[in-house]
Amino acid sequence: MNKRIKLLLRIVVIINLVFLTGCTSAKPIPFKSPVNTTTKPITIQVKKVFSLNDVGVFASNQFDGARLNGFEKINDSTVAVIINPENAPINNSPYYAFSTWSNTPKPFYFTFIYPKGFKHRYVSKIKKDGDWSKIDSLNVFKKDSIVTIKLELTEKPQTISGQEIESSTDVKNWYTKLIEGKEEVVKLKSIGKTIQGRKLPMFDICKGDVKGKNIIVLLTRQHPPEVTGYYAFQSFLETILSDSALANEFLSKFHILAFPIMNPDGVDLGNWRHNAGGVDLNRDWSIYNQPEIKHTVKAINKSICKNKAKLVLGIDFHSTWYDVFYTNKDRENTALPLFIDDWFISLEKNITNYKVNEQSANSDQPTSKGWFLNGHNAVGITYEIGDKTNYENIHLFGKVSAEQMMKILTKTIN
Ligand SMILES: [Zn+2]
């Protein structure tokens, strides 16, 4: 080959390499209060059927999303349900889920036992014949901080859980249906794998050419039991993909990257908060030690770089004790300085008797909200739904907040 052509080819390869690595990089973002997110060991629960043969009562954790570490008879009508976290230290979010049944129909009492320092948090949900319901408060007994529930057992197993179970398979079933027939607008991508080898899905959503269009990121389930936040994410995304005139106009102007399950290992392991690496993923948005965050950051950065676009807004759906929006204090230098105020005003206007609860502070620790701001000058919001907020309200909040976001943002671009 001619020397000149060879040289030219080499230059092209180098340029390509620089471009490609630039596009797939995950540059660390500094935070005021770094958190050590290197992988830590977790205890994997032993999957089995627990049998109290002499009283004919049984329990099982042999399903995804289960959490039951021990099942020990206290007396002939009461059992201790022993629940441990995946590792510690960890937040007070003692999640539990198990199925239970008996030889003959009978009432039976279940006392929740957590390690020292942890208190019962989640009101029990019961799944019978495929339907979830909240436990009747008449069947919940509190002594000091110890909670006991009374169940009517039958030969048919019923599932008892801190929150409705939405395993990685349930999530996949939901989105497979959602995106069916919408292939022109939504592309489902796998951006990498978790520690336990589960796929990390991402939706790439846009109408027409994505080049140069401002990017909005939506994510959820960094924390496994936070199912009410996931329900808001569902409604939000369903509204964006509803094929309404507003949604279609919005999608012709913006490019959405949506991550429906950030921590599938944690979800299926029935973890209280962490991933299979024993880490709170929402503290890993600085140097990305965990694969879930590393792959997510790379996918977002790649999209920004490839499309010569800008990330303008990121919304991360969670659950906590009550409905609240955590926002960043810094606004004027972000891509959308007026968005939060406009959005909150419109939410109050469009939801009857609704008052926005906002808590504003820049993130000192490496959370997604802080990463949107510090890494991209984007607006970052943690959208928290209360543990006990009912499904109808969650659905309404998710829907109206998506509609109002689309309305406000569509107006910013002619
Ligand atoms: Zn959370």
Tab-separated table of C-alpha atoms and ligand atoms in Angstrom:
chain	number	residue	atom	x	y	z
A	1	MET	CA	0.000	0.000	0.000
A	2	ASN	CA	1.105	3.485	-0.766
A	3	LYS	CA	2.788	5.089	2.277
A	4	ARG	CA	0.575	8.129	2.076
A	5	ILE	CA	-2.622	6.079	2.039
A	6	LYS	CA	-1.331	4.030	4.980
A	7	LEU	CA	-0.682	7.197	6.958
A	8	LEU	CA	-4.079	8.554	6.049
A	9	LEU	CA	-5.766	5.325	7.178
A	10	ARG	CA	-3.888	5.484	10.487
A	11	ILE	CA	-5.053	9.020	11.070
A	12	VAL	CA	-8.635	7.999	10.346
A	13	VAL	CA	-8.350	5.111	12.848
A	14	ILE	CA	-6.922	7.418	15.514
A	15	ILE	CA	-9.641	10.030	14.933
A	16	ASN	CA	-12.271	7.298	15.167
A	17	LEU	CA	-10.774	5.954	18.384
A	18	VAL	CA	-10.671	9.376	19.981
A	19	PHE	CA	-14.239	10.020	18.897
A	20	LEU	CA	-15.505	6.633	20.082
A	21	THR	CA	-13.781	6.668	23.479
A	22	GLY	CA	-14.982	10.243	23.906
A	23	CYS	CA	-18.488	9.071	23.204
A	24	THR	CA	-18.428	6.134	25.609
A	25	SER	CA	-16.514	7.734	28.443
A	26	ALA	CA	-17.808	7.983	31.967
A	27	LYS	CA	-15.961	10.983	33.310
A	28	PRO	CA	-16.023	11.144	37.120
A	29	ILE	CA	-18.004	14.038	38.591
A	30	PRO	CA	-16.764	15.471	41.895
A	31	PHE	CA	-19.108	15.854	44.896
A	32	LYS	CA	-18.640	17.633	48.245
A	33	SER	CA	-19.196	14.481	50.326
A	34	PRO	CA	-17.881	11.430	48.474
A	35	VAL	CA	-19.260	8.012	49.420
A	36	ASN	CA	-17.291	4.764	49.222
A	37	THR	CA	-19.201	2.667	46.693
A	38	THR	CA	-16.714	-0.139	46.162
A	39	THR	CA	-18.363	-3.563	46.127
A	40	LYS	CA	-19.146	-5.044	49.540
A	41	PRO	CA	-20.285	-8.586	50.363
A	42	ILE	CA	-24.000	-9.266	50.759
A	43	THR	CA	-25.713	-12.222	52.398
A	44	ILE	CA	-27.858	-14.143	49.934
A	45	GLN	CA	-30.951	-15.590	51.639
A	46	VAL	CA	-31.350	-19.353	51.566
A	47	LYS	CA	-34.287	-20.142	49.268
A	48	LYS	CA	-36.532	-22.786	50.844
A	49	VAL	CA	-39.869	-23.831	52.248
A	50	PHE	CA	-40.036	-23.213	56.000
A	51	SER	CA	-42.192	-25.819	57.774
A	52	LEU	CA	-43.807	-25.693	61.211
A	53	ASN	CA	-44.964	-29.291	60.925
A	54	ASP	CA	-46.544	-29.635	64.357
A	55	VAL	CA	-48.936	-26.737	63.710
A	56	GLY	CA	-49.212	-27.337	59.974
A	57	VAL	CA	-48.078	-23.871	58.878
A	58	PHE	CA	-45.634	-23.212	56.073
A	59	ALA	CA	-43.862	-20.331	54.316
A	60	SER	CA	-41.698	-19.952	51.240
A	61	ASN	CA	-39.289	-17.428	49.764
A	62	GLN	CA	-38.850	-19.340	46.521
A	63	PHE	CA	-39.769	-16.537	44.132
A	64	ASP	CA	-38.179	-13.363	42.757
A	65	GLY	CA	-38.602	-10.403	45.069
A	66	ALA	CA	-39.003	-12.598	48.171
A	67	ARG	CA	-37.330	-11.749	51.469
A	68	LEU	CA	-37.622	-14.200	54.359
A	69	ASN	CA	-34.590	-15.237	56.408
A	70	GLY	CA	-36.212	-17.309	59.150
A	71	PHE	CA	-39.604	-18.652	60.284
A	72	GLU	CA	-39.600	-19.788	63.912
A	73	LYS	CA	-42.518	-20.894	66.051
A	74	ILE	CA	-43.170	-18.718	69.115
A	75	ASN	CA	-46.284	-20.642	70.269
A	76	ASP	CA	-49.084	-22.702	68.704
A	77	SER	CA	-50.676	-19.654	67.086
A	78	THR	CA	-47.691	-17.332	66.462
A	79	VAL	CA	-44.577	-17.428	64.328
A	80	ALA	CA	-41.543	-15.114	64.278
A	81	VAL	CA	-40.894	-13.871	60.754
A	82	ILE	CA	-37.186	-13.129	60.690
A	83	ILE	CA	-36.093	-10.519	58.161
A	84	ASN	CA	-32.506	-9.388	57.615
A	85	PRO	CA	-30.994	-6.857	55.210
A	86	GLU	CA	-28.583	-7.814	52.448
A	87	ASN	CA	-25.767	-6.055	54.334
A	88	ALA	CA	-25.268	-3.152	56.728
A	89	PRO	CA	-25.093	-0.252	57.336
A	90	ILE	CA	-28.346	0.334	55.513
A	91	ASN	CA	-31.381	2.668	55.671
A	92	ASN	CA	-34.439	1.721	57.689
A	93	SER	CA	-36.360	0.100	54.839
A	94	PRO	CA	-36.997	-3.449	56.146
A	95	TYR	CA	-38.610	-5.041	53.151
A	96	TYR	CA	-40.195	-8.481	53.467
A	97	ALA	CA	-42.060	-10.821	51.110
A	98	PHE	CA	-43.045	-14.467	51.496
A	99	SER	CA	-45.876	-16.815	50.715
A	100	THR	CA	-47.640	-18.774	53.457
A	101	TRP	CA	-50.272	-21.497	53.820
A	102	SER	CA	-51.539	-24.140	56.259
A	103	ASN	CA	-52.796	-27.723	56.304
A	104	THR	CA	-56.240	-26.678	57.474
A	105	PRO	CA	-57.862	-23.217	57.415
A	106	LYS	CA	-56.984	-21.273	60.579
A	107	PRO	CA	-56.082	-17.827	61.897
A	108	PHE	CA	-52.374	-17.403	62.606
A	109	TYR	CA	-50.177	-14.580	63.967
A	110	PHE	CA	-46.941	-13.397	62.321
A	111	THR	CA	-44.501	-11.281	64.366
A	112	PHE	CA	-41.836	-9.412	62.384
A	113	ILE	CA	-38.342	-9.594	63.830
A	114	TYR	CA	-35.641	-7.323	62.388
A	115	PRO	CA	-32.030	-6.838	63.524
A	116	LYS	CA	-31.457	-4.321	66.324
A	117	GLY	CA	-31.953	-0.727	65.228
A	118	PHE	CA	-34.521	-1.432	62.499
A	119	LYS	CA	-38.239	-0.816	62.816
A	120	HIS	CA	-41.200	-2.072	60.824
A	121	ARG	CA	-41.864	0.357	57.963
A	122	TYR	CA	-44.126	-1.128	55.298
A	123	VAL	CA	-47.828	-1.847	55.782
A	124	SER	CA	-48.439	-5.457	54.697
A	125	LYS	CA	-49.935	-6.067	51.268
A	126	ILE	CA	-51.624	-9.406	50.637
A	127	LYS	CA	-51.913	-11.128	47.276
A	128	LYS	CA	-54.793	-13.587	47.080
A	129	ASP	CA	-56.026	-15.088	43.819
A	130	GLY	CA	-53.815	-12.707	41.844
A	131	ASP	CA	-55.073	-9.481	43.489
A	132	TRP	CA	-53.212	-7.252	45.925
A	133	SER	CA	-54.884	-5.555	48.873
A	134	LYS	CA	-53.681	-3.723	51.953
A	135	ILE	CA	-54.033	-5.623	55.223
A	136	ASP	CA	-57.041	-4.544	57.322
A	137	SER	CA	-55.718	-2.400	60.190
A	138	LEU	CA	-57.841	-4.511	62.582
A	139	ASN	CA	-55.419	-7.355	61.869
A	140	VAL	CA	-52.295	-5.366	62.762
A	141	PHE	CA	-51.069	-5.276	66.379
A	142	LYS	CA	-48.277	-3.107	67.691
A	143	LYS	CA	-46.455	-3.653	70.970
A	144	ASP	CA	-43.670	-1.146	71.533
A	145	SER	CA	-42.213	-1.128	68.037
A	146	ILE	CA	-42.850	-4.819	67.326
A	147	VAL	CA	-45.546	-5.470	64.736
A	148	THR	CA	-47.680	-8.616	64.573
A	149	ILE	CA	-50.221	-9.341	61.848
A	150	LYS	CA	-53.077	-11.823	61.879
A	151	LEU	CA	-53.810	-13.815	58.723
A	152	GLU	CA	-56.525	-16.315	57.847
A	153	LEU	CA	-54.487	-19.186	56.451
A	154	THR	CA	-55.767	-21.761	53.985
A	155	GLU	CA	-54.221	-24.527	51.924
A	156	LYS	CA	-53.871	-22.029	49.091
A	157	PRO	CA	-50.679	-19.954	49.458
A	158	GLN	CA	-51.081	-16.204	49.828
A	159	THR	CA	-48.246	-13.721	49.421
A	160	ILE	CA	-47.462	-11.191	52.146
A	161	SER	CA	-45.177	-8.338	51.165
A	162	GLY	CA	-43.990	-4.899	52.286
A	163	GLN	CA	-44.859	-3.497	48.856
A	164	GLU	CA	-46.551	-5.054	45.840
A	165	ILE	CA	-44.028	-7.276	44.114
A	166	GLU	CA	-42.755	-5.903	40.819
A	167	SER	CA	-39.904	-8.259	39.908
A	168	SER	CA	-37.655	-7.797	36.884
A	169	THR	CA	-39.977	-10.177	34.992
A	170	ASP	CA	-43.063	-8.130	35.969
A	171	VAL	CA	-41.302	-4.958	34.799
A	172	LYS	CA	-40.372	-6.620	31.510
A	173	ASN	CA	-43.956	-7.835	30.990
A	174	TRP	CA	-45.205	-4.301	31.572
A	175	TYR	CA	-42.882	-2.580	29.134
A	176	THR	CA	-43.089	-5.269	26.474
A	177	LYS	CA	-46.824	-4.570	26.231
A	178	LEU	CA	-46.325	-0.814	26.499
A	179	ILE	CA	-43.954	-0.517	23.558
A	180	GLU	CA	-45.745	-3.025	21.332
A	181	GLY	CA	-46.598	-1.383	18.008
A	182	LYS	CA	-44.641	1.771	18.927
A	183	GLU	CA	-41.374	0.611	17.359
A	184	GLU	CA	-41.131	3.757	15.270
A	185	VAL	CA	-40.908	5.930	18.385
A	186	VAL	CA	-39.378	3.624	21.033
A	187	LYS	CA	-36.272	1.528	20.723
A	188	LEU	CA	-35.567	-0.946	23.504
A	189	LYS	CA	-31.847	-1.355	24.120
A	190	SER	CA	-29.825	-3.423	26.543
A	191	ILE	CA	-27.033	-1.192	27.826
A	192	GLY	CA	-25.104	-3.830	29.763
A	193	LYS	CA	-25.383	-6.371	32.533
A	194	THR	CA	-25.539	-6.344	36.310
A	195	ILE	CA	-23.243	-8.233	38.687
A	196	GLN	CA	-25.589	-11.236	38.567
A	197	GLY	CA	-25.873	-11.047	34.788
A	198	ARG	CA	-29.313	-9.445	34.442
A	199	LYS	CA	-29.829	-7.109	31.486
A	200	LEU	CA	-30.171	-3.376	32.033
A	201	PRO	CA	-32.898	-2.096	29.680
A	202	MET	CA	-33.139	1.432	28.282
A	203	PHE	CA	-35.806	2.981	26.070
A	204	ASP	CA	-34.565	5.371	23.437
A	205	ILE	CA	-37.611	7.482	22.567
A	206	CYS	CA	-37.959	10.103	19.859
A	207	LYS	CA	-40.025	10.921	16.791
A	208	GLY	CA	-37.952	11.499	13.691
A	209	ASP	CA	-34.307	12.532	13.706
A	210	VAL	CA	-32.665	12.591	17.161
A	211	LYS	CA	-29.718	14.735	16.074
A	212	GLY	CA	-29.226	17.771	18.257
A	213	LYS	CA	-32.458	17.301	20.187
A	214	ASN	CA	-32.370	18.081	23.887
A	215	ILE	CA	-32.251	14.934	26.025
A	216	ILE	CA	-34.427	14.115	29.041
A	217	VAL	CA	-33.518	11.183	31.294
A	218	LEU	CA	-36.080	9.232	33.357
A	219	LEU	CA	-35.073	6.512	35.784
A	220	THR	CA	-36.430	4.383	38.617
A	221	ARG	CA	-35.894	1.397	40.962
A	222	GLN	CA	-32.374	2.221	42.090
A	223	HIS	CA	-33.850	1.198	45.455
A	224	PRO	CA	-35.697	-2.130	45.119
A	225	PRO	CA	-38.746	-1.784	47.416
A	226	GLU	CA	-39.657	1.694	46.125
A	227	VAL	CA	-42.558	0.439	44.082
A	228	THR	CA	-44.845	3.472	44.531
A	229	GLY	CA	-42.211	5.592	42.754
A	230	TYR	CA	-42.073	2.978	40.003
A	231	TYR	CA	-45.867	3.252	39.571
A	232	ALA	CA	-45.483	7.015	39.037
A	233	PHE	CA	-42.719	6.314	36.495
A	234	GLN	CA	-45.087	3.893	34.708
A	235	SER	CA	-47.870	6.482	34.403
A	236	PHE	CA	-45.373	9.148	33.396
A	237	LEU	CA	-43.940	7.031	30.588
A	238	GLU	CA	-47.360	5.747	29.493
A	239	THR	CA	-48.463	9.372	29.105
A	240	ILE	CA	-45.395	10.247	27.033
A	241	LEU	CA	-46.124	7.237	24.799
A	242	SER	CA	-49.896	7.797	24.695
A	243	ASP	CA	-49.892	8.962	21.063
A	244	SER	CA	-51.801	12.121	22.056
A	245	ALA	CA	-51.300	15.263	19.969
A	246	LEU	CA	-49.285	16.800	22.823
A	247	ALA	CA	-47.104	13.700	23.234
A	248	ASN	CA	-46.415	13.509	19.529
A	249	GLU	CA	-45.436	17.160	19.302
A	250	PHE	CA	-43.265	16.766	22.384
A	251	LEU	CA	-41.517	13.657	21.017
A	252	SER	CA	-40.781	15.411	17.755
A	253	LYS	CA	-38.842	18.042	19.715
A	254	PHE	CA	-37.202	16.056	22.541
A	255	HIS	CA	-35.247	12.842	22.940
A	256	ILE	CA	-36.030	10.677	25.984
A	257	LEU	CA	-33.803	8.059	27.568
A	258	ALA	CA	-35.795	6.033	30.095
A	259	PHE	CA	-34.456	3.359	32.460
A	260	PRO	CA	-37.339	1.274	33.902
A	261	ILE	CA	-35.300	-0.891	36.300
A	262	MET	CA	-31.925	0.368	37.469
A	263	ASN	CA	-31.317	-2.375	40.046
A	264	PRO	CA	-32.829	-5.653	38.784
A	265	ASP	CA	-30.511	-7.777	40.966
A	266	GLY	CA	-31.623	-5.946	44.101
A	267	VAL	CA	-35.272	-6.183	43.052
A	268	ASP	CA	-35.196	-9.942	42.432
A	269	LEU	CA	-33.047	-10.636	45.510
A	270	GLY	CA	-35.634	-8.870	47.668
A	271	ASN	CA	-32.981	-6.406	48.859
A	272	TRP	CA	-33.901	-3.596	51.217
A	273	ARG	CA	-31.909	-0.958	49.305
A	274	HIS	CA	-28.639	-2.076	47.737
A	275	ASN	CA	-27.556	-3.864	44.547
A	276	ALA	CA	-25.776	-7.238	44.441
A	277	GLY	CA	-22.561	-5.300	45.091
A	278	GLY	CA	-23.942	-4.279	48.489
A	279	VAL	CA	-24.012	-0.611	47.478
A	280	ASP	CA	-26.637	2.144	47.476
A	281	LEU	CA	-26.657	2.901	43.746
A	282	ASN	CA	-27.928	6.415	44.341
A	283	ARG	CA	-24.573	7.266	45.956
A	284	ASP	CA	-22.483	5.985	43.046
A	285	TRP	CA	-22.960	8.869	40.589
A	286	SER	CA	-19.428	10.194	41.033
A	287	ILE	CA	-16.953	7.494	39.988
A	288	TYR	CA	-19.399	4.733	38.972
A	289	ASN	CA	-17.996	1.706	40.782
A	290	GLN	CA	-21.132	-0.339	40.183
A	291	PRO	CA	-21.998	-1.687	36.697
A	292	GLU	CA	-25.600	-0.407	36.853
A	293	ILE	CA	-24.483	3.217	37.150
A	294	LYS	CA	-21.430	2.861	34.916
A	295	HIS	CA	-23.512	1.453	32.034
A	296	THR	CA	-26.248	4.058	32.533
A	297	VAL	CA	-23.800	6.974	32.545
A	298	LYS	CA	-22.016	5.594	29.475
A	299	ALA	CA	-25.302	5.166	27.596
A	300	ILE	CA	-26.412	8.722	28.424
A	301	ASN	CA	-23.018	10.223	27.538
A	302	LYS	CA	-22.880	8.235	24.304
A	303	SER	CA	-26.259	9.562	23.239
A	304	ILE	CA	-25.268	13.141	24.061
A	305	CYS	CA	-21.981	12.815	22.191
A	306	LYS	CA	-23.251	10.897	19.158
A	307	ASN	CA	-26.201	13.226	18.596
A	308	LYS	CA	-24.325	16.411	19.527
A	309	ALA	CA	-27.082	17.026	22.001
A	310	LYS	CA	-27.529	18.450	25.464
A	311	LEU	CA	-28.966	16.807	28.570
A	312	VAL	CA	-31.478	19.312	29.945
A	313	LEU	CA	-33.550	17.425	32.530
A	314	GLY	CA	-33.299	14.274	34.627
A	315	ILE	CA	-36.088	12.841	36.788
A	316	ASP	CA	-35.407	9.933	39.152
A	317	PHE	CA	-38.488	8.186	40.630
A	318	HIS	CA	-38.308	6.895	44.233
A	319	SER	CA	-40.494	6.263	47.284
A	320	THR	CA	-40.231	7.602	50.805
A	321	TRP	CA	-42.521	8.270	53.794
A	322	TYR	CA	-44.530	10.980	51.953
A	323	ASP	CA	-44.848	12.637	48.533
A	324	VAL	CA	-41.992	15.076	47.960
A	325	PHE	CA	-39.901	16.537	45.155
A	326	TYR	CA	-36.214	16.926	46.000
A	327	THR	CA	-34.744	19.623	43.784
A	328	ASN	CA	-31.399	21.393	43.407
A	329	LYS	CA	-31.018	24.947	44.705
A	330	ASP	CA	-28.943	26.038	41.703
A	331	ARG	CA	-31.286	26.859	38.843
A	332	GLU	CA	-30.281	29.973	36.928
A	333	ASN	CA	-27.268	28.385	35.221
A	334	THR	CA	-29.098	25.209	34.231
A	335	ALA	CA	-30.472	24.494	30.782
A	336	LEU	CA	-34.052	25.152	31.988
A	337	PRO	CA	-33.844	27.776	34.749
A	338	LEU	CA	-37.616	28.332	35.001
A	339	PHE	CA	-38.810	24.768	34.536
A	340	ILE	CA	-39.261	23.674	38.154
A	341	ASP	CA	-41.292	26.733	39.166
A	342	ASP	CA	-43.470	26.530	36.048
A	343	TRP	CA	-44.002	22.797	36.489
A	344	PHE	CA	-44.978	22.984	40.144
A	345	ILE	CA	-47.420	25.859	39.532
A	346	SER	CA	-49.068	23.893	36.743
A	347	LEU	CA	-49.318	20.739	38.895
A	348	GLU	CA	-51.203	22.650	41.580
A	349	LYS	CA	-53.480	24.152	38.921
A	350	ASN	CA	-54.261	20.810	37.316
A	351	ILE	CA	-54.644	18.463	40.295
A	352	THR	CA	-57.569	19.199	42.621
A	353	ASN	CA	-56.557	19.970	46.221
A	354	TYR	CA	-52.925	19.196	45.473
A	355	LYS	CA	-50.071	21.073	47.119
A	356	VAL	CA	-46.519	20.498	45.880
A	357	ASN	CA	-44.119	19.503	48.615
A	358	GLU	CA	-40.652	20.609	47.549
A	359	GLN	CA	-37.392	20.297	49.460
A	360	SER	CA	-34.551	22.089	47.773
A	361	ALA	CA	-30.821	21.624	48.329
A	362	ASN	CA	-27.874	20.788	46.099
A	363	SER	CA	-26.753	17.185	46.581
A	364	ASP	CA	-23.526	16.952	48.593
A	365	GLN	CA	-23.484	13.175	48.063
A	366	PRO	CA	-23.225	11.529	44.620
A	367	THR	CA	-26.922	11.101	43.758
A	368	SER	CA	-28.426	11.140	40.279
A	369	LYS	CA	-30.020	14.524	41.043
A	370	GLY	CA	-26.580	15.963	41.798
A	371	TRP	CA	-25.056	14.282	38.743
A	372	PHE	CA	-27.584	15.927	36.417
A	373	LEU	CA	-26.608	19.311	37.836
A	374	ASN	CA	-22.861	18.924	38.440
A	375	GLY	CA	-22.171	16.820	35.379
A	376	HIS	CA	-24.446	18.462	32.805
A	377	ASN	CA	-25.919	21.708	34.161
A	378	ALA	CA	-29.234	19.947	33.735
A	379	VAL	CA	-32.249	20.247	36.010
A	380	GLY	CA	-32.224	17.252	38.373
A	381	ILE	CA	-35.291	16.130	40.307
A	382	THR	CA	-35.885	13.241	42.692
A	383	TYR	CA	-39.581	12.471	42.340
A	384	GLU	CA	-40.630	10.739	45.574
A	385	ILE	CA	-43.987	9.079	46.123
A	386	GLY	CA	-45.129	8.225	49.659
A	387	ASP	CA	-45.023	4.550	50.708
A	388	LYS	CA	-48.738	4.755	51.472
A	389	THR	CA	-49.949	6.978	48.636
A	390	ASN	CA	-52.830	5.139	46.981
A	391	TYR	CA	-52.584	3.844	43.450
A	392	GLU	CA	-55.267	6.153	41.969
A	393	ASN	CA	-53.408	9.234	43.221
A	394	ILE	CA	-50.040	7.945	42.032
A	395	HIS	CA	-51.494	7.287	38.610
A	396	LEU	CA	-52.998	10.779	38.501
A	397	PHE	CA	-49.739	12.484	39.651
A	398	GLY	CA	-47.704	10.514	37.108
A	399	LYS	CA	-50.065	11.360	34.280
A	400	VAL	CA	-50.574	15.054	35.038
A	401	SER	CA	-46.896	15.657	35.778
A	402	ALA	CA	-45.937	14.147	32.404
A	403	GLU	CA	-48.601	16.191	30.569
A	404	GLN	CA	-47.530	19.433	32.219
A	405	MET	CA	-43.841	18.739	31.612
A	406	MET	CA	-44.588	18.152	27.928
A	407	LYS	CA	-46.720	21.303	27.705
A	408	ILE	CA	-44.079	23.509	29.296
A	409	LEU	CA	-41.137	22.085	27.368
A	410	THR	CA	-42.892	21.963	24.003
A	411	LYS	CA	-43.495	25.718	24.285
A	412	THR	CA	-39.766	26.394	24.798
A	413	ILE	CA	-38.981	25.150	21.278
A	414	ASN	CA	-40.612	26.493	18.112
B	1	ZN	ZN	-34.971	5.843	46.981
